[in-house]
CSV table of C-alpha atoms and ligand atoms in Angstrom, one decimal:
chain,number,residue,atom,x,y,z
A,13,MET,CA,249.9,-51.2,248.1
A,14,THR,CA,252.2,-48.8,248.0
A,15,PHE,CA,252.6,-44.8,246.9
A,16,VAL,CA,254.7,-43.5,244.0
A,17,ILE,CA,256.8,-40.9,243.5
A,18,THR,CA,256.1,-39.2,240.1
A,19,GLN,CA,257.1,-36.9,237.7
A,20,SER,CA,257.2,-33.8,239.2
A,21,CYS,CA,259.2,-34.5,242.6
A,22,CYS,CA,260.8,-31.5,243.4
A,23,ASN,CA,263.7,-33.4,245.1
A,24,ASP,CA,262.8,-31.4,248.3
A,25,SER,CA,263.0,-34.5,250.2
A,26,SER,CA,260.2,-33.3,252.8
A,27,CYS,CA,258.6,-36.8,252.5
A,28,VAL,CA,261.8,-38.3,253.8
A,29,ALA,CA,261.1,-36.5,257.2
A,30,VAL,CA,258.0,-38.0,257.5
A,31,CYS,CA,258.3,-41.4,256.8
A,32,PRO,CA,258.0,-43.9,259.5
A,33,VAL,CA,259.8,-46.8,257.9
A,34,GLN,CA,262.5,-44.7,256.1
A,35,CYS,CA,261.7,-46.3,252.9
A,36,ILE,CA,262.7,-43.2,250.2
A,37,ARG,CA,265.5,-42.6,248.0
A,38,PRO,CA,268.1,-41.3,247.5
A,39,LEU,CA,268.9,-39.1,250.8
A,40,PRO,CA,270.4,-36.1,251.0
A,41,GLY,CA,273.6,-36.4,251.2
A,42,GLU,CA,274.0,-39.6,249.7
A,43,ALA,CA,276.2,-40.1,246.4
A,44,GLY,CA,274.0,-39.4,243.5
A,45,PHE,CA,271.1,-37.0,245.5
A,46,THR,CA,272.3,-33.8,243.7
A,47,ALA,CA,272.0,-35.4,240.2
A,48,ALA,CA,268.9,-37.8,240.6
A,49,GLU,CA,266.2,-37.2,238.4
A,50,GLN,CA,263.4,-37.7,241.2
A,51,LEU,CA,263.2,-39.4,244.4
A,52,TYR,CA,261.7,-43.2,244.4
A,53,ILE,CA,259.5,-45.0,247.5
A,54,ASP,CA,260.8,-49.0,247.9
A,55,PRO,CA,257.0,-50.8,247.6
A,56,ALA,CA,258.7,-53.6,249.6
A,57,THR,CA,259.3,-51.4,252.1
A,58,CYS,CA,256.4,-49.1,252.3
A,59,ILE,CA,253.5,-49.6,255.0
A,60,ASP,CA,251.0,-47.1,253.3
A,61,CYS,CA,250.3,-44.6,255.6
A,62,GLY,CA,250.4,-41.9,253.5
A,63,ALA,CA,252.1,-39.4,255.6
A,64,CYS,CA,254.6,-38.6,252.4
A,65,ALA,CA,251.7,-37.4,250.3
A,66,GLU,CA,250.4,-35.3,253.0
A,67,GLU,CA,254.0,-33.9,253.0
A,68,CYS,CA,254.7,-33.4,249.6
A,69,PRO,CA,255.0,-30.1,248.7
A,70,VAL,CA,254.2,-30.3,244.6
A,71,ASP,CA,251.6,-33.1,244.9
A,72,ALA,CA,254.1,-36.0,243.3
A,73,ILE,CA,253.4,-38.4,245.4
A,74,VAL,CA,250.5,-40.9,244.4
A,75,HIS,CA,248.5,-43.8,245.7
A,76,ASP,CA,249.2,-46.6,243.0
A,77,ALA,CA,245.8,-47.5,242.8
A,78,GLU,CA,245.2,-43.9,241.6
A,79,LEU,CA,247.8,-43.7,239.3
A,80,PRO,CA,246.3,-41.7,235.6
A,81,ALA,CA,247.4,-43.6,232.8
A,82,HIS,CA,249.8,-41.2,232.1
A,83,LEU,CA,251.8,-42.0,234.8
A,84,LYS,CA,251.6,-45.7,235.4
A,85,GLU,CA,255.5,-46.0,234.5
A,86,PHE,CA,256.3,-44.9,237.2
A,87,ARG,CA,255.1,-47.5,239.1
A,88,SER,CA,258.0,-49.4,237.8
A,89,ILE,CA,260.7,-46.1,237.5
A,90,ASN,CA,260.3,-46.7,241.7
A,91,ALA,CA,260.7,-49.9,242.3
A,92,ASP,CA,263.7,-50.3,239.2
A,93,TYR,CA,265.7,-47.8,241.6
A,94,PHE,CA,265.6,-50.4,244.5
A,95,ALA,CA,266.2,-53.4,242.4
A,96,GLU,CA,269.6,-51.5,241.4
A,97,HIS,CA,269.9,-49.6,244.9
A,98,PRO,CA,268.5,-52.3,247.7
A,99,LEU,CA,267.2,-50.8,250.5
A,100,GLU,CA,269.3,-51.5,253.3
A,101,ASP,CA,269.4,-49.0,256.1
A,102,ALA,CA,266.1,-48.6,256.7
A,103,ALA,CA,265.2,-47.3,260.0
A,104,PRO,CA,263.6,-43.7,261.4
A,105,ARG,CA,266.2,-41.3,261.4
A,106,PRO,CA,265.8,-38.9,264.3
A,107,LEU,CA,264.7,-35.1,263.3
A,108,VAL,CA,267.5,-32.4,264.1
A,109,ARG,CA,266.3,-29.3,265.1
A,110,ARG,CA,269.1,-26.0,265.2
A,111,ARG,CA,269.2,-24.0,268.0
A,112,LEU,CA,271.9,-20.9,268.8
A,113,PRO,CA,273.9,-21.2,271.4
A,114,ARG,CA,272.8,-19.5,274.6
A,115,GLY,CA,273.8,-16.8,275.7
A,116,ARG,CA,274.8,-15.4,272.0
A,117,PRO,CA,273.2,-12.4,271.2
A,118,ARG,CA,270.7,-12.4,268.2
A,119,LEU,CA,271.6,-13.7,265.1
A,120,GLN,CA,271.6,-11.1,262.0
A,121,VAL,CA,271.4,-12.6,258.2
A,122,ALA,CA,270.7,-10.9,255.3
A,123,VAL,CA,270.2,-13.5,252.1
A,124,VAL,CA,270.4,-11.9,248.9
A,125,GLY,CA,268.0,-13.7,246.3
A,126,SER,CA,264.5,-15.3,246.9
A,127,GLY,CA,264.4,-18.1,245.0
A,128,PRO,CA,264.5,-21.5,245.9
A,129,ALA,CA,268.0,-21.4,247.6
A,130,ALA,CA,267.7,-18.1,248.9
A,131,LEU,CA,263.5,-19.3,250.8
A,132,TYR,CA,265.6,-23.0,252.2
A,133,ALA,CA,268.0,-20.8,253.8
A,134,ALA,CA,265.9,-18.0,254.9
A,135,GLY,CA,263.5,-20.3,256.1
A,136,GLU,CA,265.9,-22.8,258.2
A,137,LEU,CA,267.4,-19.7,260.0
A,138,SER,CA,264.1,-18.1,260.5
A,139,GLU,CA,262.7,-21.3,261.9
A,140,MET,CA,265.1,-20.4,265.3
A,141,ARG,CA,264.3,-18.5,267.7
A,142,GLY,CA,266.6,-15.3,268.2
A,143,VAL,CA,267.8,-15.4,264.3
A,144,GLU,CA,266.5,-12.2,262.1
A,145,VAL,CA,266.8,-12.7,258.1
A,146,THR,CA,266.5,-9.5,255.9
A,147,ILE,CA,265.9,-10.8,252.2
A,148,VAL,CA,267.0,-8.6,249.8
A,149,GLU,CA,265.5,-9.3,246.1
A,150,LYS,CA,266.5,-7.1,242.8
A,151,LEU,CA,262.8,-7.9,241.5
A,152,THR,CA,259.4,-6.8,242.6
A,153,ALA,CA,258.3,-10.4,243.1
A,154,PRO,CA,259.5,-13.4,244.9
A,155,TYR,CA,260.3,-17.2,243.9
A,156,GLY,CA,262.7,-16.4,241.4
A,157,LEU,CA,263.0,-19.8,239.3
A,158,VAL,CA,259.7,-21.0,240.5
A,159,ARG,CA,258.0,-18.3,238.7
A,160,PHE,CA,260.5,-17.7,236.2
A,161,GLY,CA,261.9,-20.6,235.6
A,162,VAL,CA,259.8,-23.9,236.2
A,163,ALA,CA,257.1,-23.8,232.6
A,164,PRO,CA,253.9,-22.5,233.2
A,165,ASP,CA,252.2,-26.3,232.4
A,166,HIS,CA,254.3,-27.5,235.2
A,167,GLU,CA,251.6,-26.7,237.9
A,168,PRO,CA,252.1,-28.8,240.7
A,169,THR,CA,256.0,-28.0,240.7
A,170,ARG,CA,255.0,-24.0,240.4
A,171,ARG,CA,253.0,-25.3,243.8
A,172,ILE,CA,256.1,-25.3,245.8
A,173,ALA,CA,256.2,-21.6,246.1
A,174,GLN,CA,253.3,-22.1,248.4
A,175,ARG,CA,255.3,-23.9,250.8
A,176,PHE,CA,257.7,-20.9,250.8
A,177,ALA,CA,254.8,-18.3,251.4
A,178,PRO,CA,254.4,-18.4,254.8
A,179,ILE,CA,258.2,-17.9,255.2
A,180,LEU,CA,258.2,-14.2,254.2
A,181,GLN,CA,255.5,-13.4,256.3
A,182,ARG,CA,257.5,-14.8,259.4
A,183,PRO,CA,257.6,-12.2,262.3
A,184,ASN,CA,261.5,-11.8,262.1
A,185,VAL,CA,261.9,-11.8,258.5
A,186,THR,CA,262.1,-8.7,256.7
A,187,CYS,CA,261.7,-8.3,252.6
A,188,LEU,CA,262.9,-6.2,250.6
A,189,PHE,CA,262.1,-6.4,247.0
A,190,GLY,CA,262.9,-4.1,244.4
A,191,VAL,CA,266.1,-3.6,245.7
A,192,GLU,CA,269.4,-5.0,243.7
A,193,VAL,CA,272.6,-5.2,245.6
A,194,GLY,CA,275.5,-4.1,243.8
A,195,LYS,CA,273.0,-1.1,242.5
A,196,ASP,CA,270.9,0.1,245.3
A,197,ILE,CA,273.4,-1.2,248.0
A,198,GLY,CA,276.6,-2.9,248.5
A,199,ILE,CA,277.9,-6.1,249.6
A,200,GLU,CA,279.5,-4.3,252.4
A,201,GLU,CA,277.0,-2.3,253.6
A,202,LEU,CA,274.6,-5.0,254.5
A,203,ARG,CA,277.5,-7.1,255.7
A,204,ARG,CA,278.0,-4.4,258.3
A,205,HIS,CA,274.4,-4.3,259.0
A,206,HIS,CA,274.1,-8.1,259.6
A,207,HIS,CA,276.7,-10.8,261.3
A,208,ALA,CA,276.1,-12.8,257.9
A,209,VAL,CA,275.4,-12.3,254.5
A,210,ILE,CA,274.7,-15.4,252.2
A,211,TRP,CA,274.4,-15.1,248.5
A,212,ALA,CA,271.7,-16.9,246.9
A,213,ALA,CA,270.8,-15.2,244.1
A,214,GLY,CA,271.2,-17.6,241.2
A,215,ALA,CA,273.3,-18.5,237.9
A,216,PHE,CA,271.9,-15.9,235.6
A,217,GLY,CA,274.6,-16.3,232.6
A,218,ASP,CA,274.3,-19.0,229.7
A,219,ARG,CA,276.9,-21.7,228.4
A,220,SER,CA,277.4,-20.4,224.3
A,221,LEU,CA,277.8,-22.9,221.3
A,222,GLY,CA,281.1,-21.1,220.4
A,223,ILE,CA,280.1,-21.5,216.9
A,224,ALA,CA,279.5,-18.8,213.9
A,225,GLY,CA,276.7,-17.0,213.4
A,226,GLU,CA,275.3,-17.3,217.2
A,227,ASN,CA,274.5,-13.7,217.7
A,228,LEU,CA,272.3,-13.6,214.6
A,229,GLU,CA,268.8,-12.3,214.8
A,230,GLY,CA,266.6,-15.9,215.5
A,231,SER,CA,269.4,-17.4,217.5
A,232,VAL,CA,267.9,-17.1,221.1
A,233,SER,CA,269.4,-18.2,224.8
A,234,ALA,CA,266.8,-20.6,226.1
A,235,ARG,CA,267.0,-17.9,229.4
A,236,ASP,CA,265.4,-15.5,227.4
A,237,PHE,CA,262.8,-17.9,226.3
A,238,VAL,CA,261.7,-19.0,229.4
A,239,ALA,CA,262.1,-15.8,230.8
A,240,TRP,CA,259.5,-14.3,227.8
A,241,TYR,CA,256.8,-17.4,228.4
A,242,ASN,CA,257.0,-17.1,232.2
A,243,GLY,CA,256.4,-13.2,232.3
A,244,HIS,CA,260.1,-12.1,233.6
A,245,PRO,CA,259.8,-8.4,233.9
A,246,ASP,CA,263.5,-8.1,231.4
A,247,ALA,CA,262.0,-9.9,229.1
A,248,ALA,CA,259.1,-7.5,228.9
A,249,GLY,CA,260.1,-6.3,225.4
A,250,PHE,CA,261.1,-9.6,223.4
A,251,ARG,CA,260.0,-11.2,220.7
A,252,PHE,CA,260.5,-14.1,218.9
A,253,ASP,CA,259.7,-15.2,215.2
A,254,LEU,CA,257.2,-18.3,215.2
A,255,SER,CA,256.1,-17.9,211.6
A,256,GLY,CA,258.4,-20.8,210.3
A,257,ARG,CA,257.4,-24.4,210.1
A,258,ARG,CA,260.1,-25.6,212.2
A,259,VAL,CA,262.2,-24.2,215.1
A,260,VAL,CA,265.4,-26.2,216.4
A,261,VAL,CA,266.2,-26.3,220.1
A,262,ILE,CA,270.0,-27.4,220.9
A,263,GLY,CA,270.0,-29.0,223.7
A,264,ASN,CA,269.7,-32.4,225.8
A,265,GLY,CA,268.1,-31.5,229.1
A,266,ASN,CA,264.9,-30.8,230.9
A,267,VAL,CA,265.2,-27.1,230.1
A,268,ALA,CA,265.0,-27.9,225.7
A,269,LEU,CA,262.0,-30.3,226.7
A,270,ASP,CA,260.3,-28.0,228.5
A,271,ILE,CA,260.9,-25.5,225.2
A,272,ALA,CA,260.0,-28.2,223.0
A,273,ARG,CA,257.0,-29.2,224.8
A,274,LEU,CA,255.2,-25.5,224.8
A,275,LEU,CA,255.8,-24.8,221.0
A,276,ALA,CA,254.3,-28.1,220.1
A,277,GLN,CA,251.5,-28.6,222.6
A,278,PRO,CA,248.2,-27.2,221.6
A,279,VAL,CA,247.7,-24.0,223.0
A,280,THR,CA,244.7,-24.7,224.7
A,281,SER,CA,246.2,-26.7,227.0
A,282,LEU,CA,247.9,-23.4,228.1
A,283,ASP,CA,245.3,-21.1,228.4
A,284,HIS,CA,244.4,-21.8,232.4
A,285,THR,CA,248.6,-21.5,233.2
A,286,PRO,CA,250.4,-18.3,234.7
A,287,ILE,CA,251.7,-18.3,230.9
A,288,ALA,CA,252.5,-14.8,230.0
A,289,PRO,CA,249.6,-13.4,228.1
A,290,ARG,CA,251.5,-12.3,224.9
A,291,ALA,CA,253.6,-15.7,225.0
A,292,LEU,CA,250.4,-17.1,225.1
A,293,GLN,CA,249.1,-15.1,222.1
A,294,ALA,CA,252.0,-15.3,220.0
A,295,LEU,CA,251.7,-19.0,220.5
A,296,ARG,CA,248.2,-19.2,219.5
A,297,GLU,CA,249.4,-17.5,215.8
A,298,SER,CA,252.6,-19.5,215.8
A,299,ALA,CA,252.8,-22.0,212.4
A,300,ILE,CA,255.1,-24.2,214.1
A,301,GLU,CA,254.5,-27.9,213.0
A,302,GLU,CA,258.1,-29.3,214.2
A,303,VAL,CA,260.8,-28.8,216.9
A,304,VAL,CA,263.7,-30.5,216.6
A,305,VAL,CA,265.8,-31.5,219.4
A,306,ALA,CA,269.5,-31.6,218.6
A,307,ALA,CA,271.8,-33.2,221.1
A,308,ARG,CA,275.5,-33.4,220.4
A,309,ARG,CA,275.3,-37.1,222.6
A,310,GLY,CA,273.0,-39.6,222.5
A,311,PRO,CA,270.0,-40.3,224.6
A,312,ALA,CA,271.8,-42.3,227.2
A,313,SER,CA,273.8,-39.3,228.0
A,314,ALA,CA,270.4,-37.1,228.1
A,315,ALA,CA,270.3,-34.7,231.1
A,316,TYR,CA,266.5,-34.7,231.0
A,317,GLY,CA,264.4,-37.0,233.5
A,318,THR,CA,263.2,-40.0,232.0
A,319,GLY,CA,259.5,-38.5,233.5
A,320,GLU,CA,259.9,-35.6,231.2
A,321,LEU,CA,260.7,-37.8,228.1
A,322,LEU,CA,257.3,-40.2,228.5
A,323,ALA,CA,255.8,-37.3,228.9
A,324,LEU,CA,256.0,-36.0,225.5
A,325,SER,CA,255.3,-39.1,224.0
A,326,HIS,CA,251.7,-38.3,225.8
A,327,LEU,CA,251.1,-35.5,224.1
A,328,PRO,CA,247.9,-34.5,222.5
A,329,GLY,CA,248.3,-33.1,218.8
A,330,VAL,CA,251.7,-34.1,218.9
A,331,ASP,CA,254.0,-37.2,217.5
A,332,LEU,CA,257.2,-37.5,218.8
A,333,LEU,CA,259.5,-38.7,216.0
A,334,ALA,CA,263.4,-40.0,215.9
A,335,HIS,CA,266.0,-41.2,213.8
A,336,ASP,CA,266.2,-45.2,213.4
A,337,GLY,CA,270.2,-45.0,212.7
A,338,GLU,CA,271.1,-42.5,215.9
A,339,ILE,CA,269.0,-44.8,218.4
A,340,SER,CA,271.2,-47.9,217.1
A,341,VAL,CA,274.1,-46.6,218.1
A,342,ALA,CA,272.8,-45.9,221.9
A,343,GLU,CA,271.5,-48.8,221.8
A,344,HIS,CA,274.7,-50.8,221.3
A,345,GLU,CA,276.6,-48.4,223.6
A,346,LEU,CA,274.3,-49.5,226.8
A,347,ARG,CA,275.0,-53.3,225.6
A,348,ALA,CA,278.5,-52.5,225.9
A,349,ALA,CA,278.0,-50.6,229.1
A,350,SER,CA,279.0,-52.8,231.9
A,351,ARG,CA,275.8,-51.9,233.6
A,352,PRO,CA,273.5,-50.2,231.9
A,353,SER,CA,270.8,-48.8,234.5
A,354,ARG,CA,266.9,-50.1,233.8
A,355,ASP,CA,266.4,-46.2,233.6
A,356,LEU,CA,268.3,-45.6,230.5
A,357,TRP,CA,267.0,-48.5,228.6
A,358,ARG,CA,263.7,-47.5,229.3
A,359,ARG,CA,264.7,-44.1,228.3
A,360,LEU,CA,265.9,-45.3,225.3
A,361,ASP,CA,262.5,-47.8,224.5
A,362,VAL,CA,260.7,-44.5,224.7
A,363,VAL,CA,263.0,-43.3,221.8
A,364,ARG,CA,262.9,-46.5,220.2
A,365,LYS,CA,259.3,-46.5,219.8
A,366,ALA,CA,259.5,-42.8,218.4
A,367,ALA,CA,261.7,-44.1,215.8
A,368,THR,CA,259.1,-46.4,214.5
A,369,ARG,CA,256.2,-44.0,214.8
A,370,THR,CA,254.3,-43.0,211.4
A,371,PRO,CA,253.7,-39.1,211.8
A,372,GLU,CA,249.5,-38.7,211.7
A,373,GLU,CA,249.4,-35.6,214.2
A,374,PRO,CA,249.9,-31.9,213.2
A,375,ARG,CA,252.7,-31.5,214.9
A,376,ARG,CA,255.4,-33.4,215.7
A,377,ILE,CA,258.9,-33.0,218.2
A,378,THR,CA,261.7,-34.8,216.6
A,379,LEU,CA,264.1,-36.1,218.6
A,380,ARG,CA,267.8,-36.0,216.6
A,381,TYR,CA,271.2,-37.0,218.6
A,382,ARG,CA,275.0,-36.7,217.6
A,383,LEU,CA,274.5,-34.2,216.1
A,384,ALA,CA,277.4,-31.0,216.8
A,385,PRO,CA,276.7,-27.4,215.8
A,386,ALA,CA,278.9,-26.5,213.7
A,387,ALA,CA,277.5,-22.9,212.5
A,388,LEU,CA,274.4,-20.8,211.9
A,389,THR,CA,273.9,-19.5,208.5
A,390,GLY,CA,272.5,-16.1,207.5
A,391,ASP,CA,273.1,-12.6,206.5
A,392,THR,CA,271.8,-10.8,209.4
A,393,ALA,CA,269.1,-13.5,210.1
A,394,VAL,CA,269.5,-17.2,210.8
A,395,THR,CA,268.2,-19.3,208.2
A,396,GLY,CA,269.7,-22.5,209.1
A,397,ILE,CA,271.9,-24.1,210.9
A,398,LEU,CA,274.8,-27.1,210.1
A,399,PHE,CA,275.5,-29.8,212.0
A,400,ASP,CA,279.0,-32.2,212.0
A,401,ARG,CA,278.0,-35.6,212.5
A,402,PRO,CA,280.1,-38.6,213.3
A,403,ASP,CA,280.3,-39.5,210.1
A,404,GLY,CA,282.4,-36.8,209.3
A,405,THR,CA,279.1,-35.2,207.5
A,406,THR,CA,277.5,-32.3,207.6
A,407,GLU,CA,273.9,-31.8,208.1
A,408,ARG,CA,272.0,-28.9,207.7
A,409,ILE,CA,268.3,-27.8,209.2
A,410,ASP,CA,266.4,-25.0,207.8
A,411,THR,CA,264.8,-22.9,210.2
A,412,ALA,CA,264.6,-18.9,211.4
A,413,LEU,CA,264.2,-19.6,215.0
A,414,VAL,CA,267.7,-21.9,216.6
A,415,ILE,CA,266.6,-21.7,221.0
A,416,ARG,CA,270.0,-22.7,222.9
A,417,ALA,CA,269.3,-24.6,225.7
A,418,VAL,CA,273.0,-25.9,226.7
A,419,GLY,CA,273.0,-24.9,230.5
A,420,PHE,CA,273.4,-22.0,232.7
A,421,ARG,CA,276.1,-20.2,234.0
A,422,GLY,CA,277.1,-17.8,236.6
A,423,ARG,CA,278.3,-14.8,236.7
A,424,PRO,CA,280.7,-12.7,238.7
A,425,VAL,CA,279.4,-10.8,241.4
A,426,THR,CA,280.9,-7.4,242.5
A,427,GLY,CA,282.6,-7.7,245.8
A,428,LEU,CA,282.8,-11.3,245.8
A,429,PRO,CA,285.4,-13.7,244.4
A,430,PHE,CA,284.8,-15.5,240.9
A,431,ASP,CA,286.0,-18.9,239.5
A,432,PRO,CA,285.5,-18.6,235.9
A,433,ALA,CA,286.4,-22.0,235.3
A,434,THR,CA,283.0,-23.7,236.9
A,435,GLY,CA,281.1,-20.3,236.9
A,436,THR,CA,280.6,-20.4,240.5
A,437,ILE,CA,282.1,-18.6,244.0
A,438,PRO,CA,284.8,-20.1,245.5
A,439,ASN,CA,283.7,-21.6,248.5
A,440,ARG,CA,284.1,-24.5,251.1
A,441,ALA,CA,280.8,-26.2,252.4
A,442,GLY,CA,279.4,-22.5,251.7
A,443,ARG,CA,281.5,-20.5,253.2
A,444,ILE,CA,282.9,-18.4,250.7
A,445,VAL,CA,287.1,-18.5,250.4
A,446,ALA,CA,289.3,-16.0,248.9
A,447,PRO,CA,290.5,-17.5,245.5
A,448,THR,CA,294.3,-17.4,246.3
A,449,SER,CA,295.0,-18.6,250.0
A,450,GLY,CA,291.8,-20.5,250.5
A,451,GLU,CA,290.7,-18.6,253.6
A,452,PRO,CA,287.4,-18.1,254.7
A,453,LEU,CA,286.2,-14.4,254.0
A,454,ARG,CA,284.4,-13.8,257.1
A,455,GLY,CA,280.8,-13.5,257.1
A,456,LEU,CA,280.1,-14.2,253.2
A,457,TYR,CA,278.4,-17.3,252.6
A,458,CYS,CA,276.7,-18.6,249.1
A,459,THR,CA,273.9,-21.6,248.2
A,460,GLY,CA,272.4,-22.8,245.4
A,461,TRP,CA,273.5,-22.9,241.8
A,462,ILE,CA,276.0,-20.1,242.7
A,463,ARG,CA,277.2,-22.2,244.9
A,464,ARG,CA,277.1,-25.8,243.4
A,465,GLY,CA,277.0,-24.6,239.2
A,466,PRO,CA,273.2,-25.1,238.1
A,467,ALA,CA,272.6,-28.7,238.3
A,468,GLY,CA,269.4,-30.3,240.6
A,469,ALA,CA,266.0,-30.2,240.9
A,470,ILE,CA,264.4,-27.4,243.1
A,471,GLY,CA,264.7,-29.5,246.3
A,472,VAL,CA,268.3,-30.2,245.7
A,473,ASN,CA,268.7,-26.5,246.8
A,474,ARG,CA,267.1,-27.8,250.2
A,475,ALA,CA,270.5,-29.8,251.5
A,476,ASP,CA,272.8,-27.3,249.9
A,477,ALA,CA,271.0,-24.4,252.4
A,478,ALA,CA,271.6,-26.7,255.3
A,479,GLU,CA,275.3,-27.5,254.5
A,480,THR,CA,275.4,-23.9,254.2
A,481,ILE,CA,273.9,-23.0,257.3
A,482,THR,CA,275.6,-25.6,259.7
A,483,SER,CA,278.7,-23.9,258.8
A,484,LEU,CA,277.2,-20.1,259.2
A,485,LEU,CA,275.9,-21.8,262.7
A,486,ASP,CA,279.3,-22.9,263.7
A,487,ASP,CA,280.8,-19.7,262.9
A,488,PHE,CA,278.7,-17.6,264.8
A,489,ALA,CA,278.6,-20.3,267.6
A,490,SER,CA,282.3,-19.7,267.6
A,491,GLY,CA,282.4,-16.1,267.8
A,492,HIS,CA,283.8,-15.6,264.1
A,493,LEU,CA,280.9,-13.4,262.7
A,494,PRO,CA,281.6,-9.6,264.0
A,495,ALA,CA,278.5,-7.9,265.3
A,496,PRO,CA,276.7,-5.8,262.9
A,497,GLU,CA,277.7,-2.0,263.3
A,498,THR,CA,274.2,-0.1,262.4
A,499,LEU,CA,271.1,-1.0,262.6
A,500,PRO,CA,268.1,-1.3,260.9
A,501,LEU,CA,268.5,-1.7,257.3
A,502,PRO,CA,266.1,1.5,254.9
A,503,ARG,CA,263.2,0.7,252.9
A,504,PRO,CA,261.4,-2.4,255.2
A,505,LEU,CA,258.8,-3.6,251.8
A,506,SER,CA,256.3,-6.3,252.3
A,507,PRO,CA,256.1,-9.0,249.8
A,508,PRO,CA,253.6,-9.1,247.3
A,509,GLY,CA,251.1,-11.4,247.2
A,510,GLY,CA,250.7,-13.8,244.2
A,511,GLY,CA,252.0,-17.7,244.1
A,512,GLY,CA,253.8,-19.3,242.0
B,609,SF4,FE1,256.8,-43.7,253.7
B,609,SF4,FE2,254.1,-43.6,254.3
B,609,SF4,FE3,254.9,-42.6,252.1
B,609,SF4,FE4,255.2,-45.5,252.2
B,609,SF4,S1,253.2,-44.2,252.0
B,609,SF4,S2,256.7,-44.1,251.5
B,609,SF4,S3,255.4,-46.0,254.5
B,609,SF4,S4,255.7,-41.8,254.6
């Protein structure tokens, strides 16, 4: 018997630290960790102690005897990982506790943002004696993407907010909610009050398609759509037309699948979720029968997790469909690859089954591949989308709503350098550097999406924050951080209550 890591894994790695036989992979810092869909337990080494399941913040770890039917495939998903990455170095890892150097003054750090990247950083810093942390958040509610990015029906993933909540209550943590850096307070002012500022406010732009008609009414960014159904205050006035029978979602990642699932599944399955009431009402009145998920490349290149795709195939009242011709190309490519992974074969298998299914249910999600968006049609509002196909032909799909889920992108921050090519803040191990000289800008750090780009599960931010904090502590220990000039900051506000 063994424990099994399932779909809602957030890659936080809390389980890794408590496993007595170290049989959970990949490890933070290992190649492939940042891009890993999830973590895996080696069934041959696991001693069935249950420590990891106790520690998991999103309840993603289940005993294999208790796996519900829709998660049973995760038994082989976990085992397959170790068939391709045999466990060679299973040994207890020492728990590393950080300490400030003796005789130094209290370390004062401002953390901008209150999403996962910010709270992993704030949590790690505030665990240490002699550290004071100020969290500065422009919204009046904490948790960033956990609250406003994770789909409302992914309740286990949203539960990670419960892991973060105690950090906001620590006596050495001050929370400034409703304070926008760059508007209510400048970076320089924050810097004067602290030894260091960590920018951890995420990536708030969207990648564009760069095609005609992208700005027509009915062409919507996934960011706006997700903000709408999650009740983000900036999306309070948004309205989306769900009166057509078909929606096209452009993208090949988890966000595209989240949106397809939300639009297609029976609305009753959202009744007891934290979805925004007006979005729930709009979905109740929706006339949508088909959600087309259109990807530029094939299923083997998809950025979504296989678990998320599997979940679509289990949705009640929804047929998952695909086009046979688009799958055979992917099969051919996989056979030609030198070492195609079992995970890719499993993913292809889901799509292959979708291609042979006869529609029976009232709604359907249709997976389409190798369609390059060419133009959105319509005078003032979208009436359809044109795709270029690999054989040189063009295909038109009629729709009044196109949701563009082709990725997020960092935006420049006033007072900090920015690399427009990557959409990130230039940095070395979390130290923000001048773009031309590459020299660290004293006292300025970054972590999360704005540091590494918008990719990776929530828990990847933990390893990211740990590296940034190591740099910051090294700089503090070596006397490179100037002492704060003035204390304290105005307007300390209590963190608002509420979970994810
Ligand atoms: Fe490790 Fe125990 Fe979890 Fe098995 S059940 S993976 S031995 S912590």
